[in-house]
Each structure stands twice: as structure tokens, then as C-alpha cells.
Short mmCIF file of C-alpha atoms in Angstrom, two decimals:
data_model
loop_
_atom_site.label_atom_id
_atom_site.label_comp_id
_atom_site.label_asym_id
_atom_site.label_seq_id
_atom_site.Cartn_x
_atom_site.Cartn_y
_atom_site.Cartn_z
CA UNK A 274 123.45 2.90 70.78
CA UNK A 275 123.72 3.74 67.88
CA UNK A 276 122.54 1.86 65.87
CA UNK A 277 118.93 1.99 67.41
CA UNK A 278 116.07 4.02 67.50
CA UNK A 279 114.35 4.34 70.75
CA UNK A 280 110.79 5.57 69.59
CA UNK A 281 107.44 6.29 72.06
CA UNK A 282 104.01 7.72 71.20
CA UNK A 283 102.54 9.76 74.02
CA UNK A 284 98.87 11.25 74.18
CA UNK A 285 97.44 13.02 77.08
CA UNK A 286 95.71 9.83 78.39
CA UNK A 287 99.82 8.67 78.22
CA UNK A 288 102.36 6.01 77.21
CA UNK A 289 100.69 4.52 73.74
CA UNK A 290 103.34 2.99 72.39
CA UNK A 291 107.67 2.24 73.12
CA UNK A 292 109.84 0.14 71.39
CA UNK A 293 113.11 -0.16 69.72
CA UNK A 294 113.37 0.74 65.23
CA UNK A 295 115.60 0.38 62.36
CA UNK A 296 113.53 3.12 60.83
CA UNK A 297 110.88 5.50 61.41
CA UNK A 298 108.40 6.59 58.78
CA UNK A 299 105.84 9.58 59.49
CA UNK A 300 103.60 12.65 57.69
CA UNK A 301 104.47 15.93 58.40
CA UNK A 302 101.73 18.60 57.80
CA UNK A 303 105.69 19.04 54.16
CA UNK A 304 105.54 15.49 53.43
CA UNK A 305 106.63 12.60 54.70
CA UNK A 306 110.17 11.86 56.47
CA UNK A 307 112.17 9.49 57.66
CA UNK A 308 113.93 8.80 60.46
CA UNK A 309 116.87 7.00 61.42
CA UNK A 310 119.74 6.31 63.65
CA UNK A 311 122.19 9.46 63.72
CA UNK A 312 119.61 11.47 62.53
CA UNK A 313 119.70 15.74 63.30
CA UNK A 314 117.61 16.79 66.42
CA UNK A 315 114.28 18.27 64.87
CA UNK A 316 110.81 18.96 65.13
CA UNK A 317 108.52 18.73 62.77
CA UNK A 318 104.31 19.12 62.29
CA UNK A 319 102.91 15.72 61.87
CA UNK A 320 99.34 15.36 59.55
CA UNK A 321 97.18 12.74 60.18
CA UNK A 322 98.42 9.86 59.05
CA UNK A 323 100.09 6.41 60.14
CA UNK A 324 103.40 6.08 61.23
CA UNK A 325 104.85 2.89 60.38
CA UNK A 326 107.76 1.95 62.47
CA UNK A 327 110.50 -1.56 61.48
CA UNK A 328 111.09 -2.88 64.25
CA UNK A 329 115.55 -4.21 65.36
CA UNK A 330 114.18 -7.76 65.92
CA UNK A 331 112.64 -8.71 62.49
CA UNK A 332 113.86 -6.58 59.50
CA UNK A 333 109.31 -7.91 58.50
CA UNK A 334 108.49 -6.32 62.16
CA UNK A 335 106.09 -3.02 61.39
CA UNK A 336 104.42 -2.04 63.89
CA UNK A 337 101.69 0.86 62.53
CA UNK A 338 100.12 4.68 65.01
CA UNK A 339 97.10 6.89 63.38
CA UNK A 340 98.03 9.38 64.89
CA UNK A 341 96.35 12.87 64.09
CA UNK A 342 97.90 15.65 64.24
CA UNK A 343 100.55 16.17 66.85
CA UNK A 344 104.50 16.71 66.93
CA UNK A 345 107.25 14.58 66.41
CA UNK A 346 110.88 15.89 67.96
CA UNK A 347 114.49 13.67 66.67
CA UNK A 348 116.77 13.61 69.03
CA UNK A 349 120.03 11.68 70.51
CA UNK A 350 118.32 8.76 68.87
CA UNK A 351 114.80 9.01 70.40
CA UNK A 352 111.84 9.63 68.34
CA UNK A 353 108.80 11.19 70.56
CA UNK A 354 105.19 12.49 69.13
CA UNK A 355 103.42 13.72 71.36
CA UNK A 356 99.35 13.71 69.82
CA UNK A 357 96.09 14.71 70.92
CA UNK A 358 95.17 10.90 70.60
CA UNK A 359 97.11 8.22 69.23
CA UNK A 360 95.99 4.30 68.20
CA UNK A 361 98.00 1.57 67.03
CA UNK A 362 96.54 -1.11 64.53
CA UNK A 363 95.49 -3.39 66.28
CA UNK A 364 93.98 -0.96 69.17
CA UNK A 365 91.35 0.78 66.56
CA UNK A 366 87.94 -0.68 67.67
CA UNK A 367 87.05 -0.62 63.20
CA UNK A 368 82.85 -0.72 62.84
CA UNK A 369 83.81 2.28 65.56
CA UNK A 370 85.46 3.97 62.87
CA UNK A 371 83.22 3.16 60.65
CA UNK A 372 80.45 5.41 62.52
CA UNK A 373 81.81 8.16 62.62
CA UNK A 374 83.69 8.41 59.68
CA UNK A 375 79.30 8.36 58.76
CA UNK A 376 78.76 10.41 60.84
CA UNK A 377 81.42 12.07 59.64
CA UNK A 378 79.89 12.21 55.70
CA UNK A 379 76.60 13.16 57.34
CA UNK A 380 78.41 16.88 59.04
CA UNK A 381 79.55 17.19 55.62
CA UNK A 382 76.56 16.51 53.58
CA UNK A 383 74.84 19.67 56.56
CA UNK A 384 77.14 21.66 56.58
CA UNK A 385 77.79 22.35 52.78
CA UNK A 386 73.73 22.25 52.83
CA UNK A 387 73.34 25.32 55.43
CA UNK A 388 77.11 27.15 54.70
CA UNK A 389 78.33 26.38 57.52
CA UNK A 390 81.88 27.05 56.93
CA UNK A 391 83.14 25.96 60.36
CA UNK A 392 81.34 22.75 60.78
CA UNK A 393 82.58 21.44 57.48
CA UNK A 394 85.49 22.16 58.67
CA UNK A 395 85.63 19.89 61.62
CA UNK A 396 83.29 17.42 59.85
CA UNK A 397 86.55 17.75 56.81
CA UNK A 398 89.20 16.87 60.26
CA UNK A 399 86.75 14.05 61.70
CA UNK A 400 86.92 12.67 58.38
CA UNK A 401 89.78 12.11 57.88
CA UNK A 402 91.04 10.86 61.54
CA UNK A 403 88.63 7.66 60.69
CA UNK A 404 89.23 6.90 57.14
CA UNK A 405 93.57 7.16 59.11
CA UNK A 406 91.85 4.84 62.04
CA UNK A 407 90.06 1.90 58.73
CA UNK A 408 93.20 2.52 57.02
CA UNK A 409 96.28 1.74 59.24
CA UNK A 410 93.40 -0.96 61.33
CA UNK A 411 93.68 -3.12 57.48
CA UNK A 412 97.95 -3.75 58.68
CA UNK A 413 97.34 -6.09 61.89
#
């Protein structure tokens, strides 16, 4: 049990990912973190970014999951990620993500023109999420 991690990613829609891993790499709000078996218990906030999971079945088998923020908890070789939304690379609808990116870019321009700080902030987050999904989709 001490030689691998159990990794699960959960969203309000349910379980998105559940596998065993050698290592998990994620971006927290303070920077990148790598989790190996027997890692100390932690709870950290995640940035909008990709999660890389190196599976136990092969040294070259890496799964990629796009997460839109959330929380990562490590306890007893279990890595639990709770996020508002998350998608595996193979499940991402790239054309939908491209449309979301274009929509966010238009909203950013509109917000700048009317100097709406709140709209600018929301549109910037939407753009970051779309770009993250597009980037993660390239791994599949």
C-alpha cells in the first residue's frame, strides 16, 4: 500500500477520475507541487491548471486532468481533489473550449471599453479556464 497513491478527482457532477499513481503533479495557488507515496498530510488550494498523474501500470502512462481551481488533500497515500469542474484530456470538447476562449476574449475587450472591473475579472478567469482546457486536450 505504501508504494503507490490512490488519486481521485471529484466535482459536483460526480467522480471524474480514480486511479493509482506513482506521482501526482499539480499547481497550487503558491506554485507547483509533486506528491509521492508517503507524503505528509496536507490540504492546499489549487490554481486553474492541469493535474499530471503518472500511473503505476507503465512509466510512460501519464493522465492529464484540467481542473478549474479547487482543493487538493493528501492523507494516507490518497490524493483527493475537489474542484468546481474538471475534465480528463480525452473528454474535452476542443471546439467548445475554443468558442469559450473567443467569447472570453470579446468580453475582456468589452469590459476594458466600459471599464467594468468585475466583468474584466470574470472574463479573465473564463479565458484562463478555456486556455487550460485547450492545453490539456493536446495531451490526449
